[in-house]
Coordinates of C-alpha atoms in Angstrom, one line a residue:
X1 CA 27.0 -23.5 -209.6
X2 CA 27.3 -25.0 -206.6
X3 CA 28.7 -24.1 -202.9
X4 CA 32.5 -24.8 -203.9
X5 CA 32.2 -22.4 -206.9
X6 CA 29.9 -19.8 -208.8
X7 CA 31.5 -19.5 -212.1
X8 CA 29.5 -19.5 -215.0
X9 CA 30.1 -19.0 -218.6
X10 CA 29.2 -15.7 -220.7
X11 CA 26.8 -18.1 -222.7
X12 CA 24.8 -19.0 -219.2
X13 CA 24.0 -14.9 -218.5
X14 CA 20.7 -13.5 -218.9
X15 CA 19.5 -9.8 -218.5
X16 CA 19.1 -8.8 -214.9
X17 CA 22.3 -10.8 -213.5
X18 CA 24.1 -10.5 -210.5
X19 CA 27.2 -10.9 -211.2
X20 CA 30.8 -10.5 -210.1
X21 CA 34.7 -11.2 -210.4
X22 CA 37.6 -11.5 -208.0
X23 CA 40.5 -9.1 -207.9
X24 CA 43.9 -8.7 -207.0
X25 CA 44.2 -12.5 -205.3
X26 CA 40.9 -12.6 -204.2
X27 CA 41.1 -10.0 -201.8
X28 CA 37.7 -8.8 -202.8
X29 CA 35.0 -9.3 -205.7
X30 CA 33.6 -6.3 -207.8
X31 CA 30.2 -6.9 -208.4
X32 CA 27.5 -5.3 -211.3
X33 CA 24.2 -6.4 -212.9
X34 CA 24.5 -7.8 -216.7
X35 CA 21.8 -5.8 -219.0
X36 CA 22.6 -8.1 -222.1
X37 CA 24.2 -7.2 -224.9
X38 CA 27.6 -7.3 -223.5
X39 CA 27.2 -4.7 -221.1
X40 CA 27.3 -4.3 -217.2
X41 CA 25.8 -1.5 -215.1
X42 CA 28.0 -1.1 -212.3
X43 CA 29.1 1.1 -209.0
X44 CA 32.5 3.1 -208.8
X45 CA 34.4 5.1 -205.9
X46 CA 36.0 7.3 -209.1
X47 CA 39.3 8.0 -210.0
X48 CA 40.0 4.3 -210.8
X49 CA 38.7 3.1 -208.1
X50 CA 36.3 0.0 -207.4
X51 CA 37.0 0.2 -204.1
X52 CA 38.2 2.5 -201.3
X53 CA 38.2 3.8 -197.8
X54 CA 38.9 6.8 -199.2
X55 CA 42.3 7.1 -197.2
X56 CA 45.8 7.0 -197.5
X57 CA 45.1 3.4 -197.4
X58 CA 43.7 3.0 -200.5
X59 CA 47.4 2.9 -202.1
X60 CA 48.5 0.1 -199.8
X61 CA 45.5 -2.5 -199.8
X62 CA 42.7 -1.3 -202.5
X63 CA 43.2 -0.2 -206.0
X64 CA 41.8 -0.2 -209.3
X65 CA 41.6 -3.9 -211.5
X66 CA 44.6 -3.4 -213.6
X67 CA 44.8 -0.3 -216.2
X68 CA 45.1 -1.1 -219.9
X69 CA 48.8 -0.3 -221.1
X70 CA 49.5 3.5 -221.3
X71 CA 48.0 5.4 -224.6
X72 CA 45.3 2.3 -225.1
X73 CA 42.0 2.3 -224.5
X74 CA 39.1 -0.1 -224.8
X75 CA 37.6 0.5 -228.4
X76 CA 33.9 0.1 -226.8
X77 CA 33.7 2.0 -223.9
X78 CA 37.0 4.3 -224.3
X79 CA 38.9 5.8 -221.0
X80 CA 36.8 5.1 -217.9
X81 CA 39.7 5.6 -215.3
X82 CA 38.3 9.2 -214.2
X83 CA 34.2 8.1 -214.2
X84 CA 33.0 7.7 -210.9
X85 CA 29.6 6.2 -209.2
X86 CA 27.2 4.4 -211.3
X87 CA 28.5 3.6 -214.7
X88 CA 28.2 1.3 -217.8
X89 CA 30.8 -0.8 -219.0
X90 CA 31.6 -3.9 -221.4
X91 CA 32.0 -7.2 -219.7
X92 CA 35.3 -7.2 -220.4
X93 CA 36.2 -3.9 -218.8
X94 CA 34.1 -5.1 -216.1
X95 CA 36.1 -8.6 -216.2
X96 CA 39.1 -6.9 -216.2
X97 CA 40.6 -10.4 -217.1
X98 CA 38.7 -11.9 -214.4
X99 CA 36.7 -14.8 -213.9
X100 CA 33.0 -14.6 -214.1
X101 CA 30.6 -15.7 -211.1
X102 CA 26.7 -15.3 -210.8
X103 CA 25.6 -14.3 -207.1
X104 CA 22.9 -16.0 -205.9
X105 CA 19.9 -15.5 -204.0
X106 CA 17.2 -17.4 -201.8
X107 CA 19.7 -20.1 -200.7
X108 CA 19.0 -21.5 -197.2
X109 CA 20.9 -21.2 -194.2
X110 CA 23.0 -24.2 -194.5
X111 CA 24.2 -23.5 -197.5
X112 CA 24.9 -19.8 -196.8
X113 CA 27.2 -20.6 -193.9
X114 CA 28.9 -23.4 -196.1
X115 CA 29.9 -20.5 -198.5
X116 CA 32.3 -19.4 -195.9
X117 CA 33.5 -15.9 -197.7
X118 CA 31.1 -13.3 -198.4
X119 CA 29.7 -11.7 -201.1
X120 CA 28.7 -14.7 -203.2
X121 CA 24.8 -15.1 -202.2
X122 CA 22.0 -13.8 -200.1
X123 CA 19.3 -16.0 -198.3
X124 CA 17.1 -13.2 -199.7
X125 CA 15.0 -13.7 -202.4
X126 CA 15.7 -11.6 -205.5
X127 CA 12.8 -9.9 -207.8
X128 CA 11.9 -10.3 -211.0
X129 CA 14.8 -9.3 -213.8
X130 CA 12.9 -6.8 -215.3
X131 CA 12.8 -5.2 -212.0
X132 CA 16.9 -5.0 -211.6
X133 CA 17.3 -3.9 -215.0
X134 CA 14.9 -1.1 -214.1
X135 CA 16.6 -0.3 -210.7
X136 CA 19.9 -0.2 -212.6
X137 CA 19.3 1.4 -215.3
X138 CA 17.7 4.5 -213.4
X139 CA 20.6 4.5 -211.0
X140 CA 22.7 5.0 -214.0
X141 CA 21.0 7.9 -214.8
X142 CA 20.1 9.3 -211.1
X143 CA 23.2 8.0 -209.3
X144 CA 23.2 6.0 -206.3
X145 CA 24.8 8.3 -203.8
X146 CA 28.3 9.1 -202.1
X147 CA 30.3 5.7 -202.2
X148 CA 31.0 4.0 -198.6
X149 CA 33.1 1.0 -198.2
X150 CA 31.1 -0.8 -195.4
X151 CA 27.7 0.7 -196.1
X152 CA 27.3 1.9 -199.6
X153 CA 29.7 -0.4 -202.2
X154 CA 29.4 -2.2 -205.7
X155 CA 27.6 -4.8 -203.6
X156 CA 25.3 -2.9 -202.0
X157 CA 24.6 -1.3 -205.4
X158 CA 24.0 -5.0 -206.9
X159 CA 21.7 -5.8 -204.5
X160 CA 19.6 -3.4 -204.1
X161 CA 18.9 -3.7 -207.9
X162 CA 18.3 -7.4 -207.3
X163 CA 16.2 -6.9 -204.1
X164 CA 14.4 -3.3 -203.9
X165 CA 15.9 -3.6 -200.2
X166 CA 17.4 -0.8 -198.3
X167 CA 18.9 -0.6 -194.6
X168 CA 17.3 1.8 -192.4
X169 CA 19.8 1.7 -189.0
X170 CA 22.5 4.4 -189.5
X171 CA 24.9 2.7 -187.6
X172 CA 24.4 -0.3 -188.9
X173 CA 26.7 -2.2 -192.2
X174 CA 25.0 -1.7 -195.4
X175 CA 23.8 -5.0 -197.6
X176 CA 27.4 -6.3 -198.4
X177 CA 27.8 -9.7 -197.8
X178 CA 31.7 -8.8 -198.1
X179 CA 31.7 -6.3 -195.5
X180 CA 29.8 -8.1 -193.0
X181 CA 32.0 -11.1 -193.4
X182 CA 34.9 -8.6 -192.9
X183 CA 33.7 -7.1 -189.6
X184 CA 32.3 -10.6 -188.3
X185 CA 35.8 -12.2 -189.1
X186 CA 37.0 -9.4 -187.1
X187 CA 34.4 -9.5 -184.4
X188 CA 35.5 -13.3 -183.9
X189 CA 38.6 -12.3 -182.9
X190 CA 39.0 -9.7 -181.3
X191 CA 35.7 -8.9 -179.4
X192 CA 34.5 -12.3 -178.0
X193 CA 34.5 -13.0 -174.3
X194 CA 34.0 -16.4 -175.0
X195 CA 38.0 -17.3 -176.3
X196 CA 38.6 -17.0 -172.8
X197 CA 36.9 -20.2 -171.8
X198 CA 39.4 -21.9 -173.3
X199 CA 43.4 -22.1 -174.2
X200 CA 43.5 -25.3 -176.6
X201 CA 44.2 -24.3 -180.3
X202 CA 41.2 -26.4 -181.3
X203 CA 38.5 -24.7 -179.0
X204 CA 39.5 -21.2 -180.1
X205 CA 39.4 -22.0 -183.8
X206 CA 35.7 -23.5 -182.8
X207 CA 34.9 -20.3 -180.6
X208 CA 36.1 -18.1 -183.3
X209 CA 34.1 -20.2 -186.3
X210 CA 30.9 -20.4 -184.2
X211 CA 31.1 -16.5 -183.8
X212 CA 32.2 -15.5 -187.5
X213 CA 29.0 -17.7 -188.5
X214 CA 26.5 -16.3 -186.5
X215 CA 28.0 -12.9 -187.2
X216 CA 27.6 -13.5 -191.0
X217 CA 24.2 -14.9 -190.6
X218 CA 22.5 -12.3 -188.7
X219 CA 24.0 -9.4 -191.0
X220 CA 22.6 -11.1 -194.1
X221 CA 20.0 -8.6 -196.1
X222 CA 17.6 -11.6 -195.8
X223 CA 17.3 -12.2 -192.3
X224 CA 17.8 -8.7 -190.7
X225 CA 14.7 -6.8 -190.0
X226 CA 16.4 -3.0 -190.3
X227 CA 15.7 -3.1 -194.2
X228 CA 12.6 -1.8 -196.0
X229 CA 11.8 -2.0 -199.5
X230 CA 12.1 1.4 -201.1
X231 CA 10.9 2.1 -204.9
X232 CA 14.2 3.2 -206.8
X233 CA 12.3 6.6 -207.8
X234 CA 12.1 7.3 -204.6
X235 CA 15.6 6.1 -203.4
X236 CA 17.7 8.8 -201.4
X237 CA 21.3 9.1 -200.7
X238 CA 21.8 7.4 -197.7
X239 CA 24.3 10.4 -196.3
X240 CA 21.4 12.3 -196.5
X241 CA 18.7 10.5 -194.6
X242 CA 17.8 12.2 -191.0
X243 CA 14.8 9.7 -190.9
X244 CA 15.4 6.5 -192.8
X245 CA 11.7 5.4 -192.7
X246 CA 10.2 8.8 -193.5
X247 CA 11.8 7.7 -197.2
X248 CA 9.1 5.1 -197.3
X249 CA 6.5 6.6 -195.0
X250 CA 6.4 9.9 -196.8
X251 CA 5.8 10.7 -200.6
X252 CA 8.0 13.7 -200.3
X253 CA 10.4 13.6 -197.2
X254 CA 11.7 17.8 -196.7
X255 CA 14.9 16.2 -194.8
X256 CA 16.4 14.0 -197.2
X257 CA 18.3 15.1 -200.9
X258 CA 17.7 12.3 -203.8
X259 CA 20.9 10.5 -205.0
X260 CA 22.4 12.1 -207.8
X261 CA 26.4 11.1 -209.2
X262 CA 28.8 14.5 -208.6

């Protein structure tokens, strides 16, 4: 473990893991928490999906990990190409002949910012594992809502069995490190008034790292002060909320609908 690398070994993995694995290139992670025995409770778009925008797109630039051969299926947890939302699979399905990584949590600043792509650890601290196998576990049964790419993802999933933590601003990204390294890459480049102070090669690429940094920083589940910690009994699908806080404020909210998996 270390800021160059978080791959681990199945050996190393203990109940209540965050854990993850790269796909196709390393375009993006899919992420899960380990409940032991071989098995991982993780977060599906459906239809052999672990990803999506839910667009035409999603046959050009996000698709399933790769599909056993035609006519075979894995012997543990049979044909999961058609389950969607919160589901339980081997490690290996899970794996899909990936590498395995642990995502940490409670690093400091410096040594969030040096793990320049997202999605491998939060400065926020996580909660007992007891308490993640709990969350997950539940969600497996209750569902964890409609599945958004920026604001509702295997990610978010992860962490909010890791953290009890839940973001409150509608408009705002949801807890994914990957998706607000995506949209603060983006903001770097597009949207900042300050690459016109200068025209050298050099002082845009510093312009546009100082920008994707503090970008990253400030969207980080542990610094951002739009996130309350919600019991997972009382979790609600986020779709539904017409008053975020009244989900922690209230015992029994008339305006919101609990989570459940279609």
């Amino acid at each position: 473990m270390g800021v160059l690398s978080n791959k681990i070994e199945r050996d190393q993995l203990k109940p209540g893991d965050h854990i993850y694995s790269w796909r196709l290139s390393y375009l993006y992670a899919h992420h899960g928490i380990y409940v032991g025995e071989e098995k991982v409770i993780h977060f599906t778009r459906g239809a052999g999906h672990e990803i999506g925008t839910g667009t035409v797109l999603d046959r050009i630039i996000f698709s399933s990990s790769p599909s056993p051969p035609v006519g075979t299926q894995c012997q543990i947890c049979g044909d999961q190409s058609r389950l969607d939302g919160v589901i339980a699979s081997c490690i290996d399905c899970f794996l899909s002949g990936g590498n395995l990584y642990l995502f940490e949590y409670g690093v400091s600043p410096a040594f969030y910012l040096a793990k320049a792509r997202g999605g491998t650890c939060t400065l926020a601290k996580s909660d007992p594992p007891e308490d993640a196998l709990h969350r997950a576990f539940f969600l497996l049964q209750n569902g964890f809502g409609g599945y958004n790419l920026f604001k509702n993802n295997c990610e978010d999933f992860a962490v909010y069995c890791k953290t009890g933590l839940l973001v409150v601003t509608a408009i705002s990204v949801g807890r994914s490190g990957q998706a607000a390294a995506f949209l603060a890459a983006t903001s770097a480049i597009m949207s900042s008034p300050l690459r016109f102070l200068t025209t050298s090669f050099s002082g845009l690429a510093a312009v546009s790292c100082g920008m994707y940094c503090i970008s990253r920083l400030v969207s980080d589940i542990g610094v951002r002060r739009d996130v309350v910690k919600v019991p997972v009994e009382r979790l609600v699908d986020q779709s539904d909320l017409c008053d975020p806080q009244a989900a922690v404020d209230s015992p029994a909210p008339s305006c919101i609908a609990t989570a459940k998996n279609d």
